[in-house]
Amino acid sequence: MDTIKAIYASLEKVMDPEIPVLNVLEMGMITDVQQDEKGIHIKMIPTFSACPAISVIRQSISDTVSKDLHLPVEVSVDAAIQWNSNRLTETAKEKLRGFGIAAPPVHHGEIEADMLLHVTCPHCGSDNTFMRSPFGATLCRAMHFCRQCGMMFEQFKPLT
């Protein structure tokens, strides 16, 4: 297996600390992977610019890849690219639903109110839901309630 493939295989083990069923690749957080004579260089982007987990994720990437490949690893935040919710893979969206979080819809650069107000319940699949609060456990999530099954759930907000 070549080194780049091995790096990506290692990155599959690095889970998001706030949504531990998703890895950084499924989240679309990795923007570049390089190797040279000095070691491995990985660029990442946080899902939210004020994300408190940035340093934890950077350290986890560095520790995991370094341990797996026995090479020095440098992880930097890629300032040239801004994360948006369209970067989530389809696998990530399925895992979110299985974790009880509604996945964000695909957008085309504009977030419309319907994307936040009309959300399908990840527990029962009903569209009979309403937003309880635009703020959830983190800034990138909103709280919803399902009238069908009576469950509260979070929606990962669509972000541009």
XYZ file of N, CA, C and O in Angstrom:
640
model
N 0.854 -1.176 0.000
C 0.000 0.000 0.000
C 0.900 1.239 0.000
O 1.809 1.349 0.797
N 0.630 2.175 -0.904
C 1.464 3.377 -0.918
C 1.125 4.279 0.281
O 0.092 4.124 0.924
N 2.000 5.203 0.565
C 1.892 6.020 1.777
C 0.624 6.867 1.805
O -0.025 6.964 2.851
N 0.260 7.455 0.703
C -0.948 8.307 0.680
C -2.187 7.476 1.018
O -3.028 7.894 1.824
N -2.291 6.284 0.434
C -3.425 5.405 0.767
C -3.397 5.034 2.242
O -4.441 4.973 2.900
N -2.213 4.786 2.776
C -2.079 4.439 4.191
C -2.483 5.615 5.082
O -3.095 5.415 6.144
N -2.158 6.817 4.656
C -2.558 8.007 5.423
C -4.081 8.111 5.459
O -4.676 8.316 6.523
N -4.719 7.943 4.306
C -6.186 8.016 4.274
C -6.817 6.895 5.099
O -7.820 7.111 5.780
N -6.214 5.714 5.068
C -6.727 4.613 5.893
C -6.616 4.969 7.377
O -7.521 4.676 8.172
N -5.542 5.620 7.755
C -5.358 6.056 9.132
C -6.364 7.147 9.503
O -6.927 7.138 10.607
N -6.610 8.070 8.588
C -7.569 9.150 8.845
C -8.987 8.629 9.071
O -9.787 9.275 9.755
N -9.289 7.465 8.513
C -10.614 6.866 8.740
C -10.842 6.537 10.212
O -11.974 6.375 10.651
N -9.776 6.449 10.985
C -9.874 6.137 12.416
C -10.073 7.374 13.282
O -10.342 7.254 14.473
N -9.884 8.558 12.704
C -9.971 9.799 13.485
C -11.422 10.270 13.491
O -11.945 10.748 12.484
N -12.047 10.115 14.648
C -13.468 10.429 14.769
C -13.677 11.863 15.261
O -12.851 12.417 15.992
N -14.786 12.436 14.845
C -15.173 13.762 15.322
C -15.521 13.626 16.807
O -16.321 12.762 17.169
N -14.942 14.446 17.682
C -15.218 14.294 19.119
C -16.653 14.627 19.521
O -17.126 14.156 20.551
N -17.355 15.413 18.705
C -18.730 15.769 19.032
C -19.747 14.803 18.427
O -20.853 14.672 18.933
N -19.375 14.155 17.333
C -20.243 13.160 16.694
C -19.367 11.934 16.428
O -18.850 11.749 15.332
N -19.156 11.108 17.445
C -18.147 10.051 17.368
C -18.432 8.905 16.397
O -17.628 7.989 16.311
N -19.505 8.978 15.644
C -19.751 7.961 14.613
C -19.195 8.395 13.263
O -19.211 7.622 12.308
N -18.709 9.642 13.177
C -18.197 10.180 11.909
C -16.703 10.422 11.990
O -16.207 10.983 12.965
N -15.994 10.028 10.928
C -14.562 10.334 10.894
C -14.340 11.623 10.100
O -15.249 12.142 9.447
N -13.117 12.129 10.169
C -12.804 13.422 9.557
C -12.930 13.390 8.028
O -13.190 14.431 7.417
N -12.787 12.226 7.429
C -12.968 12.124 5.972
C -14.450 12.219 5.610
O -14.817 12.925 4.670
N -15.288 11.516 6.352
C -16.735 11.571 6.103
C -17.284 12.974 6.335
O -18.230 13.397 5.676
N -16.664 13.700 7.269
C -17.081 15.067 7.556
C -16.606 16.048 6.479
O -17.059 17.180 6.434
N -15.688 15.617 5.632
C -15.158 16.506 4.600
C -14.192 17.530 5.162
O -14.048 18.630 4.627
N -13.487 17.161 6.226
C -12.597 18.097 6.912
C -11.165 18.082 6.380
O -10.391 18.978 6.708
N -10.792 17.095 5.606
C -9.428 16.988 5.097
C -9.377 17.592 3.691
O -10.119 17.179 2.807
N -8.496 18.566 3.508
C -8.412 19.243 2.209
C -7.156 18.895 1.423
O -7.113 19.090 0.212
N -6.127 18.390 2.121
C -4.895 18.057 1.403
C -4.050 17.106 2.242
O -4.003 17.234 3.472
N -3.407 16.162 1.562
C -2.485 15.224 2.193
C -1.249 15.142 1.311
O -1.358 14.874 0.111
N -0.084 15.411 1.902
C 1.189 15.364 1.168
C 2.221 14.628 2.016
O 2.125 14.608 3.247
N 3.203 14.068 1.329
C 4.347 13.496 2.026
C 5.613 13.974 1.331
O 5.671 14.013 0.103
N 6.608 14.330 2.135
C 7.918 14.681 1.600
C 8.983 14.137 2.538
O 8.672 13.356 3.454
N 10.223 14.557 2.343
C 11.327 14.037 3.150
C 11.216 14.417 4.626
O 11.803 13.773 5.493
N 10.441 15.448 4.948
C 10.271 15.881 6.336
C 9.153 15.127 7.058
O 9.058 15.190 8.272
N 8.281 14.479 6.306
C 7.182 13.745 6.922
C 5.873 13.938 6.174
O 5.853 14.162 4.966
N 4.800 13.881 6.922
C 3.449 13.955 6.369
C 2.853 15.317 6.711
O 2.968 15.784 7.844
N 2.214 15.924 5.731
C 1.574 17.230 5.910
C 0.096 17.075 5.564
O -0.243 16.670 4.451
N -0.749 17.403 6.530
C -2.195 17.264 6.351
C -2.839 18.617 6.612
O -2.544 19.282 7.608
N -3.712 19.020 5.691
C -4.491 20.238 5.890
C -5.921 19.840 6.214
O -6.489 18.942 5.574
N -6.486 20.532 7.177
C -7.862 20.257 7.599
C -8.627 21.569 7.733
O -8.022 22.641 7.835
N -9.940 21.456 7.711
C -10.793 22.609 7.968
C -11.816 22.229 9.035
O -12.337 21.115 9.031
N -12.085 23.129 9.976
C -13.120 22.854 10.976
C -14.499 23.012 10.350
O -14.665 23.715 9.354
N -15.480 22.358 10.942
C -16.844 22.483 10.434
C -17.453 23.832 10.783
O -18.443 24.228 10.186
N -16.851 24.506 11.727
C -17.363 25.807 12.157
C -16.146 26.617 12.585
O -15.291 26.119 13.312
N -16.035 27.860 12.157
C -14.826 28.640 12.416
C -14.524 28.808 13.898
O -13.373 28.914 14.293
N -15.533 28.811 14.736
C -15.321 28.952 16.173
C -15.401 27.610 16.896
O -15.610 27.550 18.098
N -15.228 26.525 16.171
C -15.340 25.186 16.747
C -14.321 24.995 17.866
O -13.116 25.141 17.644
N -14.789 24.662 19.075
C -13.861 24.490 20.188
C -13.032 23.203 20.091
O -12.075 23.034 20.832
N -13.378 22.322 19.172
C -12.695 21.030 19.058
C -11.546 21.030 18.046
O -10.922 19.992 17.828
N -11.239 22.175 17.447
C -10.199 22.224 16.413
C -8.876 21.645 16.922
O -8.274 20.791 16.272
N -8.426 22.086 18.079
C -7.126 21.609 18.572
C -7.170 20.125 18.917
O -6.189 19.406 18.703
N -8.290 19.654 19.429
C -8.444 18.230 19.744
C -8.377 17.393 18.466
O -7.706 16.358 18.418
N -9.062 17.847 17.426
C -9.072 17.120 16.155
C -7.677 17.135 15.533
O -7.192 16.095 15.063
N -7.027 18.268 15.523
C -5.657 18.360 14.972
C -4.725 17.386 15.689
O -3.953 16.664 15.056
N -4.807 17.364 17.007
C -3.940 16.474 17.778
C -4.271 15.009 17.510
O -3.378 14.177 17.383
N -5.551 14.702 17.403
C -5.969 13.326 17.127
C -5.483 12.858 15.758
O -5.018 11.725 15.596
N -5.567 13.738 14.764
C -5.059 13.412 13.422
C -3.556 13.145 13.506
O -3.073 12.119 13.013
N -2.840 14.044 14.137
C -1.386 13.910 14.246
C -0.997 12.627 14.979
O -0.151 11.856 14.501
N -1.613 12.387 16.119
C -1.282 11.202 16.918
C -1.591 9.911 16.173
O -0.779 8.980 16.161
N -2.765 9.837 15.559
C -3.195 8.609 14.885
C -2.326 8.300 13.679
O -1.839 7.174 13.525
N -2.110 9.283 12.821
C -1.329 9.056 11.599
C 0.133 8.782 11.948
O 0.753 7.881 11.375
N 0.681 9.504 12.901
C 2.070 9.288 13.320
C 2.255 7.880 13.879
O 3.234 7.195 13.565
N 1.326 7.448 14.708
C 1.395 6.104 15.303
C 1.301 5.023 14.223
O 2.047 4.049 14.236
N 0.370 5.207 13.278
C 0.157 4.196 12.232
C 1.296 4.136 11.223
O 1.648 3.060 10.751
N 1.861 5.283 10.865
C 2.862 5.301 9.799
C 4.294 5.505 10.287
O 5.230 5.441 9.500
N 4.474 5.778 11.581
C 5.800 5.951 12.169
C 6.601 7.045 11.452
O 7.787 6.893 11.188
N 5.891 8.144 11.151
C 6.509 9.301 10.500
C 6.050 10.563 11.220
O 4.957 10.584 11.797
N 6.843 11.627 11.166
C 6.375 12.894 11.747
C 5.185 13.436 10.943
O 5.151 13.309 9.719
N 4.242 14.010 11.667
C 3.023 14.522 11.036
C 2.801 15.971 11.445
O 2.855 16.306 12.633
N 2.559 16.804 10.462
C 2.201 18.205 10.697
C 0.759 18.387 10.213
O 0.434 18.034 9.077
N -0.093 18.916 11.087
C -1.486 19.173 10.731
C -1.726 20.665 10.847
O -1.460 21.266 11.884
N -2.208 21.260 9.776
C -2.501 22.691 9.799
C -3.940 22.938 9.348
O -4.535 22.118 8.647
N -4.465 24.068 9.779
C -5.808 24.473 9.357
C -5.671 25.184 8.017
O -4.866 26.100 7.859
N -6.421 24.744 7.061
C -6.393 25.289 5.701
C -7.256 26.552 5.656
O -8.484 26.470 5.673
N -6.623 27.694 5.615
C -7.344 28.972 5.625
C -7.921 29.325 4.254
O -8.735 30.238 4.135
N -7.543 28.585 3.220
C -8.003 28.892 1.868
C -9.378 28.311 1.566
O -10.027 28.715 0.603
N -9.827 27.364 2.384
C -11.097 26.685 2.120
C -11.979 26.791 3.353
O -11.523 26.576 4.471
N -13.237 27.115 3.123
C -14.200 27.167 4.220
C -15.092 25.942 4.128
O -15.609 25.610 3.055
N -15.279 25.273 5.247
C -16.136 24.088 5.278
C -17.583 24.497 5.050
O -18.023 25.566 5.484
N -18.343 23.657 4.365
C -19.793 23.829 4.279
C -20.433 22.459 4.365
O -19.778 21.433 4.146
N -21.691 22.428 4.705
C -22.363 21.154 4.969
C -22.484 20.261 3.737
O -22.711 19.061 3.877
N -22.296 20.790 2.537
C -22.293 19.945 1.342
C -21.074 19.025 1.305
O -21.047 18.079 0.518
N -20.079 19.274 2.137
C -18.877 18.425 2.187
C -19.133 17.097 2.901
O -18.337 16.179 2.792
N -20.236 16.996 3.653
C -20.574 15.729 4.305
C -20.837 14.668 3.243
O -21.587 14.906 2.294
N -20.254 13.489 3.409
C -20.500 12.410 2.460
C -21.890 11.818 2.705
O -22.493 12.030 3.766
N -22.381 11.074 1.737
C -23.675 10.388 1.916
C -23.587 9.401 3.078
O -24.544 9.235 3.832
N -22.440 8.752 3.227
C -22.231 7.850 4.368
C -22.372 8.619 5.674
O -22.989 8.139 6.624
N -21.809 9.813 5.731
C -21.913 10.647 6.928
C -23.367 10.979 7.235
O -23.798 10.916 8.392
N -24.129 11.300 6.216
C -25.537 11.650 6.429
C -26.333 10.466 6.959
O -27.178 10.617 7.843
N -26.052 9.276 6.450
C -26.716 8.070 6.949
C -26.321 7.807 8.399
O -27.163 7.463 9.225
N -25.042 7.960 8.705
C -24.574 7.750 10.077
C -25.174 8.782 11.033
O -25.501 8.455 12.175
N -25.326 10.025 10.566
C -25.968 11.044 11.397
C -27.381 10.616 11.758
O -27.784 10.690 12.924
N -28.144 10.181 10.752
C -29.523 9.748 11.009
C -29.546 8.581 12.001
O -30.373 8.542 12.904
N -28.636 7.635 11.832
C -28.557 6.509 12.758
C -28.181 6.938 14.168
O -28.528 6.270 15.145
N -27.492 8.047 14.293
C -27.067 8.599 15.574
C -28.159 9.488 16.185
O -28.026 9.984 17.290
N -29.249 9.702 15.431
C -30.361 10.515 15.923
C -30.271 11.983 15.600
O -30.957 12.806 16.199
N -29.427 12.342 14.629
C -29.286 13.738 14.211
C -29.737 13.852 12.758
O -29.304 13.070 11.908
N -30.615 14.803 12.478
C -31.066 15.022 11.107
C -29.920 15.627 10.296
O -29.258 16.565 10.737
N -29.696 15.060 9.125
C -28.624 15.546 8.246
C -29.075 16.815 7.532
O -30.257 16.991 7.253
N -28.138 17.693 7.221
C -28.503 18.909 6.491
C -28.800 18.591 5.029
O -28.206 17.677 4.453
N -29.724 19.330 4.434
C -29.972 19.133 3.008
C -28.849 19.737 2.170
O -28.109 20.603 2.653
N -28.717 19.274 0.956
C -27.765 19.877 0.017
C -28.298 21.255 -0.342
O -29.503 21.450 -0.520
N -27.412 22.220 -0.402
C -27.815 23.573 -0.785
C -26.947 24.025 -1.954
O -25.957 23.391 -2.286
N -27.359 25.114 -2.557
C -26.620 25.644 -3.701
C -26.092 27.039 -3.402
O -26.203 27.950 -4.217
N -25.551 27.193 -2.188
C -24.942 28.463 -1.810
C -25.818 29.376 -0.990
O -25.337 30.324 -0.402
N -27.110 29.101 -0.955
C -28.023 29.909 -0.150
C -28.802 29.014 0.781
O -29.277 27.961 0.383
N -28.919 29.458 2.028
C -29.700 28.719 3.011
C -31.061 29.394 3.099
O -31.158 30.593 3.357
N -32.095 28.597 2.874
C -33.461 29.113 2.948
C -34.097 28.668 4.258
O -33.719 27.640 4.819
N -35.067 29.419 4.732
C -35.734 29.118 6.004
C -36.309 27.708 6.015
O -36.254 27.018 7.043
N -36.854 27.248 4.898
C -37.425 25.894 4.836
C -36.407 24.816 5.199
O -36.770 23.765 5.726
N -35.136 25.062 4.913
C -34.104 24.070 5.226
C -33.925 23.892 6.732
O -33.475 22.854 7.188
N -34.269 24.916 7.487
C -34.170 24.842 8.942
C -35.498 24.488 9.594
O -35.525 23.892 10.661
N -36.582 24.860 8.958
C -37.900 24.681 9.574
C -38.553 23.344 9.248
O -39.276 22.789 10.070
N -38.346 22.823 8.062
C -38.969 21.564 7.644
C -37.911 20.473 7.576
O -37.218 20.324 6.581
N -37.831 19.730 8.682
C -36.784 18.731 8.840
C -37.426 17.372 9.113
O -38.368 17.272 9.905
N -36.920 16.344 8.473
C -37.426 14.987 8.671
C -36.836 14.403 9.950
O -35.630 14.500 10.195
N -37.674 13.776 10.749
C -37.241 13.168 11.998
C -36.312 11.988 11.710
O -36.675 11.086 10.942
N -35.114 11.957 12.304
C -34.198 10.842 12.078
C -34.640 9.562 12.795
O -34.147 8.481 12.482
N -35.585 9.676 13.721
C -36.044 8.509 14.481
C -37.154 7.746 13.772
O -37.105 6.515 13.692
N -38.153 8.472 13.233
C -39.301 7.788 12.634
C -39.536 8.136 11.171
O -40.372 7.536 10.511
N -38.811 9.141 10.652
C -38.955 9.525 9.244
C -40.101 10.475 8.962
O -40.357 10.809 7.804
N -40.786 10.936 9.987
C -41.918 11.846 9.799
C -41.441 13.248 9.437
O -40.402 13.705 9.891
N -42.264 13.931 8.630
C -42.020 15.334 8.316
C -42.819 16.257 9.234
O -42.754 17.472 9.102
N -43.581 15.672 10.165
C -44.408 16.436 11.093
C -43.553 16.868 12.291
O -43.701 16.376 13.402
N -42.629 17.800 12.016
C -41.684 18.266 13.029
C -41.701 19.785 13.098
O -42.213 20.442 12.199
N -41.151 20.322 14.176
C -40.976 21.765 14.242
C -39.689 22.082 15.001
O -39.226 21.291 15.822
N -39.131 23.253 14.703
C -37.896 23.681 15.361
C -38.238 24.254 16.730
O -39.046 25.167 16.847
N -37.607 23.704 17.764
C -37.784 24.205 19.119
C -36.819 25.340 19.413
O -37.134 26.270 20.141
N -35.601 25.222 18.867
C -34.582 26.246 19.111
C -33.577 26.214 17.972
O -33.196 25.138 17.520
N -33.146 27.381 17.510
C -32.126 27.394 16.462
C -30.746 27.001 16.985
O -29.795 26.912 16.230
N -30.636 26.741 18.295
C -29.363 26.370 18.896
C -29.476 25.029 19.590
O -30.377 24.803 20.383
N -28.541 24.145 19.279
C -28.486 22.836 19.913
C -27.272 22.739 20.814
O -26.796 23.739 21.349
N -26.748 21.518 20.945
C -25.586 21.277 21.801
C -24.353 22.038 21.312
O -23.470 22.370 22.093
N -24.300 22.284 20.010
C -23.215 23.069 19.432
C -23.832 24.116 18.516
O -25.004 24.023 18.147
N -23.049 25.109 18.108
C -23.568 26.187 17.267
C -24.004 25.709 15.883
O -24.807 26.369 15.231
N -23.493 24.570 15.458
C -23.829 24.089 14.115
C -25.057 23.167 14.113
O -25.360 22.544 13.113
N -25.774 23.112 15.235
C -26.964 22.273 15.308
C -28.153 23.051 15.861
O -27.988 24.012 16.606
N -29.351 22.621 15.475
C -30.602 23.200 15.961
C -31.439 22.090 16.598
O -31.283 20.919 16.260
N -32.322 22.463 17.525
C -33.183 21.492 18.213
C -34.561 21.454 17.569
O -35.158 22.500 17.295
N -35.047 20.239 17.338
C -36.367 20.021 16.737
C -37.161 19.041 17.579
O -36.602 18.288 18.375
N -38.479 19.033 17.343
C -39.373 18.094 18.009
C -40.236 17.426 16.951
O -40.728 18.083 16.027
N -40.428 16.118 17.104
C -41.272 15.366 16.174
C -42.638 15.141 16.805
O -42.739 14.535 17.875
N -43.674 15.628 16.148
C -45.035 15.440 16.641
C -45.489 13.990 16.482
O -46.372 13.538 17.192
N -44.896 13.268 15.549
C -45.298 11.890 15.274
C -44.830 10.930 16.374
O -45.613 10.188 16.926
N -43.520 10.942 16.670
C -42.986 9.977 17.648
C -42.697 10.598 19.011
O -42.370 9.890 19.960
N -42.823 11.934 19.106
C -42.624 12.607 20.379
C -41.170 12.772 20.804
O -40.889 13.076 21.949
N -40.237 12.577 19.864
C -38.818 12.664 20.192
C -38.255 14.049 19.871
O -38.594 14.632 18.846
N -37.384 14.514 20.767
C -36.569 15.692 20.469
C -35.379 15.194 19.671
O -34.896 14.081 19.900
N -34.902 16.005 18.749
C -33.709 15.634 18.000
C -33.003 16.889 17.525
O -33.582 17.964 17.472
N -31.731 16.707 17.193
C -30.951 17.803 16.658
C -30.857 17.679 15.141
O -30.894 16.579 14.600
N -30.733 18.814 14.511
C -30.451 18.877 13.070
C -29.076 19.498 12.917
O -28.774 20.509 13.541
N -28.238 18.869 12.123
C -26.968 19.485 11.734
C -27.353 20.550 10.716
O -27.878 20.239 9.648
N -27.181 21.793 11.057
C -27.636 22.897 10.209
C -26.929 22.905 8.853
O -25.736 22.609 8.768
N -27.656 23.277 7.801
C -26.966 23.516 6.532
C -26.125 24.775 6.674
O -26.576 25.783 7.193
N -24.877 24.678 6.287
C -23.956 25.813 6.402
C -23.301 26.076 5.056
O -22.976 25.138 4.325
N -23.108 27.352 4.744
C -22.440 27.711 3.494
C -21.000 28.073 3.746
O -20.599 28.402 4.821
